[in-house]
C-alpha cells in the first residue's frame, strides 16, 4: 500500500480522492510506502533496518545500503525534548528550540521576537523530520501566524 504525495515528502500534501493531482505550486509527485505495521516491542530492537538522524540505531554503524522509509511515525506522540537535533538541521540563524517551544504552547509574543514572522511552513520541515516528539511544526507555525494576523 502506497501514499501519493503532491510535492516533496517533507512539505507536500496527500493526493487522494478528488484532490489526486499535482498541486499548483508543486513540481513533483512522491510515492512512499504506507507504514501501517506496528512491530511488537519495536523500541527494544537494535534497529538494523531503521533510520535515525541521531544515530541511535545499529544501522548508523553500517551505512551500506539505503534504508526503507515509510509514513510510519514509529509510536505515539511524545513531549518535545531539546537534545540539539533542531540546531543541527536549521539553516537559518535563529534559536530553533526556543521558537519551536513558543509555537507549541501558542506564545505568540515570544514567537514573534524569535523570528516566526520570517518563516514559512516548509522552513520547519526538517525540524519536523528530526523531532523526537513527532510534532508537525509547519502546521503549528501556520496556526500561530493565523492567530497573529487575527489579533494584530
PDB file of C-alpha atoms in Angstrom:
ATOM      1  CA  UNK A   1       0.000   0.000   0.000  1.00  0.00           C
ATOM      2  CA  UNK A   2       1.486   3.362  -1.044  1.00  0.00           C
ATOM      3  CA  UNK A   3       0.742   7.016  -0.335  1.00  0.00           C
ATOM      4  CA  UNK A   4       0.821   9.529  -3.188  1.00  0.00           C
ATOM      5  CA  UNK A   5       2.096  12.957  -2.146  1.00  0.00           C
ATOM      6  CA  UNK A   6       1.937  16.062  -4.304  1.00  0.00           C
ATOM      7  CA  UNK A   7       5.199  17.874  -3.637  1.00  0.00           C
ATOM      8  CA  UNK A   8       8.089  16.627  -1.540  1.00  0.00           C
ATOM      9  CA  UNK A   9       7.811  14.179   1.325  1.00  0.00           C
ATOM     10  CA  UNK A  10       8.738  16.896   3.820  1.00  0.00           C
ATOM     11  CA  UNK A  11       6.392  19.638   2.640  1.00  0.00           C
ATOM     12  CA  UNK A  12       3.818  18.067   0.352  1.00  0.00           C
ATOM     13  CA  UNK A  13       0.164  17.146   0.721  1.00  0.00           C
ATOM     14  CA  UNK A  14      -1.503  13.758   0.394  1.00  0.00           C
ATOM     15  CA  UNK A  15      -3.093  13.410  -3.042  1.00  0.00           C
ATOM     16  CA  UNK A  16      -6.206  11.266  -2.647  1.00  0.00           C
ATOM     17  CA  UNK A  17      -9.771  11.198  -3.881  1.00  0.00           C
ATOM     18  CA  UNK A  18     -10.921  14.276  -5.760  1.00  0.00           C
ATOM     19  CA  UNK A  19      -7.653  16.054  -4.879  1.00  0.00           C
ATOM     20  CA  UNK A  20      -5.386  13.478  -6.572  1.00  0.00           C
ATOM     21  CA  UNK A  21      -3.493  15.929  -8.736  1.00  0.00           C
ATOM     22  CA  UNK A  22      -0.245  17.850  -8.818  1.00  0.00           C
ATOM     23  CA  UNK A  23      -0.584  20.910  -6.604  1.00  0.00           C
ATOM     24  CA  UNK A  24      -0.477  24.406  -8.043  1.00  0.00           C
ATOM     25  CA  UNK A  25       2.983  25.236  -6.703  1.00  0.00           C
ATOM     26  CA  UNK A  26       4.419  21.713  -6.755  1.00  0.00           C
ATOM     27  CA  UNK A  27       6.756  20.312  -9.380  1.00  0.00           C
ATOM     28  CA  UNK A  28       6.926  16.681  -8.261  1.00  0.00           C
ATOM     29  CA  UNK A  29       4.818  13.759  -7.159  1.00  0.00           C
ATOM     30  CA  UNK A  30       6.236  11.449  -4.497  1.00  0.00           C
ATOM     31  CA  UNK A  31       5.141   7.894  -3.745  1.00  0.00           C
ATOM     32  CA  UNK A  32       6.112   6.456  -0.364  1.00  0.00           C
ATOM     33  CA  UNK A  33       5.195   3.189   1.328  1.00  0.00           C
ATOM     34  CA  UNK A  34       2.333   3.415   3.823  1.00  0.00           C
ATOM     35  CA  UNK A  35       3.691   2.323   7.195  1.00  0.00           C
ATOM     36  CA  UNK A  36       0.827   0.509   8.868  1.00  0.00           C
ATOM     37  CA  UNK A  37       2.845  -2.268  10.518  1.00  0.00           C
ATOM     38  CA  UNK A  38       3.453  -1.911  14.263  1.00  0.00           C
ATOM     39  CA  UNK A  39       6.175  -4.288  15.494  1.00  0.00           C
ATOM     40  CA  UNK A  40       5.737  -5.719  18.964  1.00  0.00           C
ATOM     41  CA  UNK A  41       8.333  -4.225  21.324  1.00  0.00           C
ATOM     42  CA  UNK A  42       9.903  -2.305  18.438  1.00  0.00           C
ATOM     43  CA  UNK A  43      11.677   0.008  20.866  1.00  0.00           C
ATOM     44  CA  UNK A  44      13.720  -2.942  22.134  1.00  0.00           C
ATOM     45  CA  UNK A  45      15.094  -3.902  18.723  1.00  0.00           C
ATOM     46  CA  UNK A  46      18.620  -2.808  17.772  1.00  0.00           C
ATOM     47  CA  UNK A  47      17.265  -1.130  14.633  1.00  0.00           C
ATOM     48  CA  UNK A  48      19.129  -2.965  11.899  1.00  0.00           C
ATOM     49  CA  UNK A  49      16.780  -1.561   9.232  1.00  0.00           C
ATOM     50  CA  UNK A  50      15.634   1.666  10.893  1.00  0.00           C
ATOM     51  CA  UNK A  51      16.749   5.213  10.213  1.00  0.00           C
ATOM     52  CA  UNK A  52      17.552   7.793  12.876  1.00  0.00           C
ATOM     53  CA  UNK A  53      19.051  11.245  12.479  1.00  0.00           C
ATOM     54  CA  UNK A  54      20.575  10.986  15.948  1.00  0.00           C
ATOM     55  CA  UNK A  55      22.373   7.699  15.171  1.00  0.00           C
ATOM     56  CA  UNK A  56      20.760   5.700  17.972  1.00  0.00           C
ATOM     57  CA  UNK A  57      20.254   2.516  15.958  1.00  0.00           C
ATOM     58  CA  UNK A  58      22.833  -0.046  14.925  1.00  0.00           C
ATOM     59  CA  UNK A  59      22.104   0.806  11.284  1.00  0.00           C
ATOM     60  CA  UNK A  60      24.076   4.051  11.729  1.00  0.00           C
ATOM     61  CA  UNK A  61      27.271   1.979  12.010  1.00  0.00           C
ATOM     62  CA  UNK A  62      26.623   0.053   8.786  1.00  0.00           C
ATOM     63  CA  UNK A  63      25.976   2.574   6.017  1.00  0.00           C
ATOM     64  CA  UNK A  64      25.995   0.080   3.165  1.00  0.00           C
ATOM     65  CA  UNK A  65      22.514   0.342   1.666  1.00  0.00           C
ATOM     66  CA  UNK A  66      19.719   2.908   1.812  1.00  0.00           C
ATOM     67  CA  UNK A  67      17.154   2.099   4.472  1.00  0.00           C
ATOM     68  CA  UNK A  68      13.474   1.660   3.593  1.00  0.00           C
ATOM     69  CA  UNK A  69      11.437   4.714   4.588  1.00  0.00           C
ATOM     70  CA  UNK A  70       7.690   4.761   5.151  1.00  0.00           C
ATOM     71  CA  UNK A  71       4.986   7.014   6.555  1.00  0.00           C
ATOM     72  CA  UNK A  72       5.084   5.360   9.980  1.00  0.00           C
ATOM     73  CA  UNK A  73       5.809   7.640  12.929  1.00  0.00           C
ATOM     74  CA  UNK A  74       7.021   4.624  14.957  1.00  0.00           C
ATOM     75  CA  UNK A  75       4.862   5.175  18.037  1.00  0.00           C
ATOM     76  CA  UNK A  76       2.703   7.812  19.624  1.00  0.00           C
ATOM     77  CA  UNK A  77       3.339  11.497  20.251  1.00  0.00           C
ATOM     78  CA  UNK A  78       5.819  12.468  22.944  1.00  0.00           C
ATOM     79  CA  UNK A  79       6.984  15.600  24.694  1.00  0.00           C
ATOM     80  CA  UNK A  80       9.401  17.961  22.963  1.00  0.00           C
ATOM     81  CA  UNK A  81      12.916  17.091  24.110  1.00  0.00           C
ATOM     82  CA  UNK A  82      15.678  19.653  23.429  1.00  0.00           C
ATOM     83  CA  UNK A  83      18.603  17.363  22.568  1.00  0.00           C
ATOM     84  CA  UNK A  84      20.238  19.528  19.900  1.00  0.00           C
ATOM     85  CA  UNK A  85      18.576  17.959  16.867  1.00  0.00           C
ATOM     86  CA  UNK A  86      16.930  21.194  15.711  1.00  0.00           C
ATOM     87  CA  UNK A  87      20.156  23.200  15.771  1.00  0.00           C
ATOM     88  CA  UNK A  88      21.820  20.626  13.506  1.00  0.00           C
ATOM     89  CA  UNK A  89      19.238  20.944  10.731  1.00  0.00           C
ATOM     90  CA  UNK A  90      18.085  24.584  10.977  1.00  0.00           C
ATOM     91  CA  UNK A  91      19.711  26.526   8.115  1.00  0.00           C
ATOM     92  CA  UNK A  92      18.615  29.928   9.441  1.00  0.00           C
ATOM     93  CA  UNK A  93      20.322  31.981  12.134  1.00  0.00           C
ATOM     94  CA  UNK A  94      17.598  31.670  14.780  1.00  0.00           C
ATOM     95  CA  UNK A  95      17.141  29.851  18.080  1.00  0.00           C
ATOM     96  CA  UNK A  96      15.069  26.888  16.900  1.00  0.00           C
ATOM     97  CA  UNK A  97      14.403  25.153  20.225  1.00  0.00           C
ATOM     98  CA  UNK A  98      13.028  28.280  21.878  1.00  0.00           C
ATOM     99  CA  UNK A  99      10.996  29.198  18.788  1.00  0.00           C
ATOM    100  CA  UNK A 100       9.504  25.725  18.472  1.00  0.00           C
ATOM    101  CA  UNK A 101       8.568  25.678  22.155  1.00  0.00           C
ATOM    102  CA  UNK A 102       6.815  29.025  21.724  1.00  0.00           C
ATOM    103  CA  UNK A 103       4.912  27.635  18.728  1.00  0.00           C
ATOM    104  CA  UNK A 104       3.823  24.541  20.665  1.00  0.00           C
ATOM    105  CA  UNK A 105       2.419  26.479  23.627  1.00  0.00           C
ATOM    106  CA  UNK A 106       0.992  29.272  21.454  1.00  0.00           C
ATOM    107  CA  UNK A 107       3.104  32.073  22.953  1.00  0.00           C
ATOM    108  CA  UNK A 108       2.870  34.480  20.025  1.00  0.00           C
ATOM    109  CA  UNK A 109       4.855  37.293  21.675  1.00  0.00           C
ATOM    110  CA  UNK A 110       7.872  35.045  22.145  1.00  0.00           C
ATOM    111  CA  UNK A 111       7.388  33.506  18.703  1.00  0.00           C
ATOM    112  CA  UNK A 112       7.429  36.953  17.080  1.00  0.00           C
ATOM    113  CA  UNK A 113      10.561  38.003  18.974  1.00  0.00           C
ATOM    114  CA  UNK A 114      12.290  34.736  17.987  1.00  0.00           C
ATOM    115  CA  UNK A 115      11.581  35.212  14.263  1.00  0.00           C
ATOM    116  CA  UNK A 116       8.319  33.413  13.490  1.00  0.00           C
ATOM    117  CA  UNK A 117       7.230  36.158  11.075  1.00  0.00           C
ATOM    118  CA  UNK A 118      10.240  35.448   8.866  1.00  0.00           C
ATOM    119  CA  UNK A 119       9.380  31.754   8.411  1.00  0.00           C
ATOM    120  CA  UNK A 120       7.203  29.677   6.124  1.00  0.00           C
ATOM    121  CA  UNK A 121       5.853  26.192   6.845  1.00  0.00           C
ATOM    122  CA  UNK A 122       8.447  24.463   4.705  1.00  0.00           C
ATOM    123  CA  UNK A 123      11.258  26.215   6.599  1.00  0.00           C
ATOM    124  CA  UNK A 124      10.401  23.980   9.554  1.00  0.00           C
ATOM    125  CA  UNK A 125      10.063  20.726   7.597  1.00  0.00           C
ATOM    126  CA  UNK A 126      13.470  19.412   8.674  1.00  0.00           C
ATOM    127  CA  UNK A 127      12.683  20.262  12.295  1.00  0.00           C
ATOM    128  CA  UNK A 128       9.528  18.148  11.999  1.00  0.00           C
ATOM    129  CA  UNK A 129      11.586  15.344  10.467  1.00  0.00           C
ATOM    130  CA  UNK A 130      14.147  15.193  13.282  1.00  0.00           C
ATOM    131  CA  UNK A 131      11.716  15.875  16.139  1.00  0.00           C
ATOM    132  CA  UNK A 132      11.749  13.073  18.733  1.00  0.00           C
ATOM    133  CA  UNK A 133       8.326  14.268  19.917  1.00  0.00           C
ATOM    134  CA  UNK A 134       6.793  13.868  16.440  1.00  0.00           C
ATOM    135  CA  UNK A 135       5.383  17.390  16.181  1.00  0.00           C
ATOM    136  CA  UNK A 136       4.373  18.917  12.848  1.00  0.00           C
ATOM    137  CA  UNK A 137       5.945  22.343  13.209  1.00  0.00           C
ATOM    138  CA  UNK A 138       4.739  23.633   9.843  1.00  0.00           C
ATOM    139  CA  UNK A 139       1.129  23.240  10.959  1.00  0.00           C
ATOM    140  CA  UNK A 140       1.895  24.819  14.331  1.00  0.00           C
ATOM    141  CA  UNK A 141       3.587  27.759  12.607  1.00  0.00           C
ATOM    142  CA  UNK A 142       0.584  28.289  10.311  1.00  0.00           C
ATOM    143  CA  UNK A 143      -1.820  28.223  13.292  1.00  0.00           C
ATOM    144  CA  UNK A 144       0.282  30.778  15.177  1.00  0.00           C
ATOM    145  CA  UNK A 145       0.693  33.035  12.133  1.00  0.00           C
ATOM    146  CA  UNK A 146      -3.073  32.975  11.549  1.00  0.00           C
ATOM    147  CA  UNK A 147      -3.624  33.870  15.202  1.00  0.00           C
ATOM    148  CA  UNK A 148      -1.093  36.715  14.936  1.00  0.00           C
ATOM    149  CA  UNK A 149      -2.894  38.021  11.844  1.00  0.00           C
ATOM    150  CA  UNK A 150      -6.284  37.962  13.602  1.00  0.00           C
ATOM    151  CA  UNK A 151      -5.035  39.635  16.785  1.00  0.00           C
ATOM    152  CA  UNK A 152      -2.847  42.282  15.164  1.00  0.00           C
TER     153      UNK A 152
END
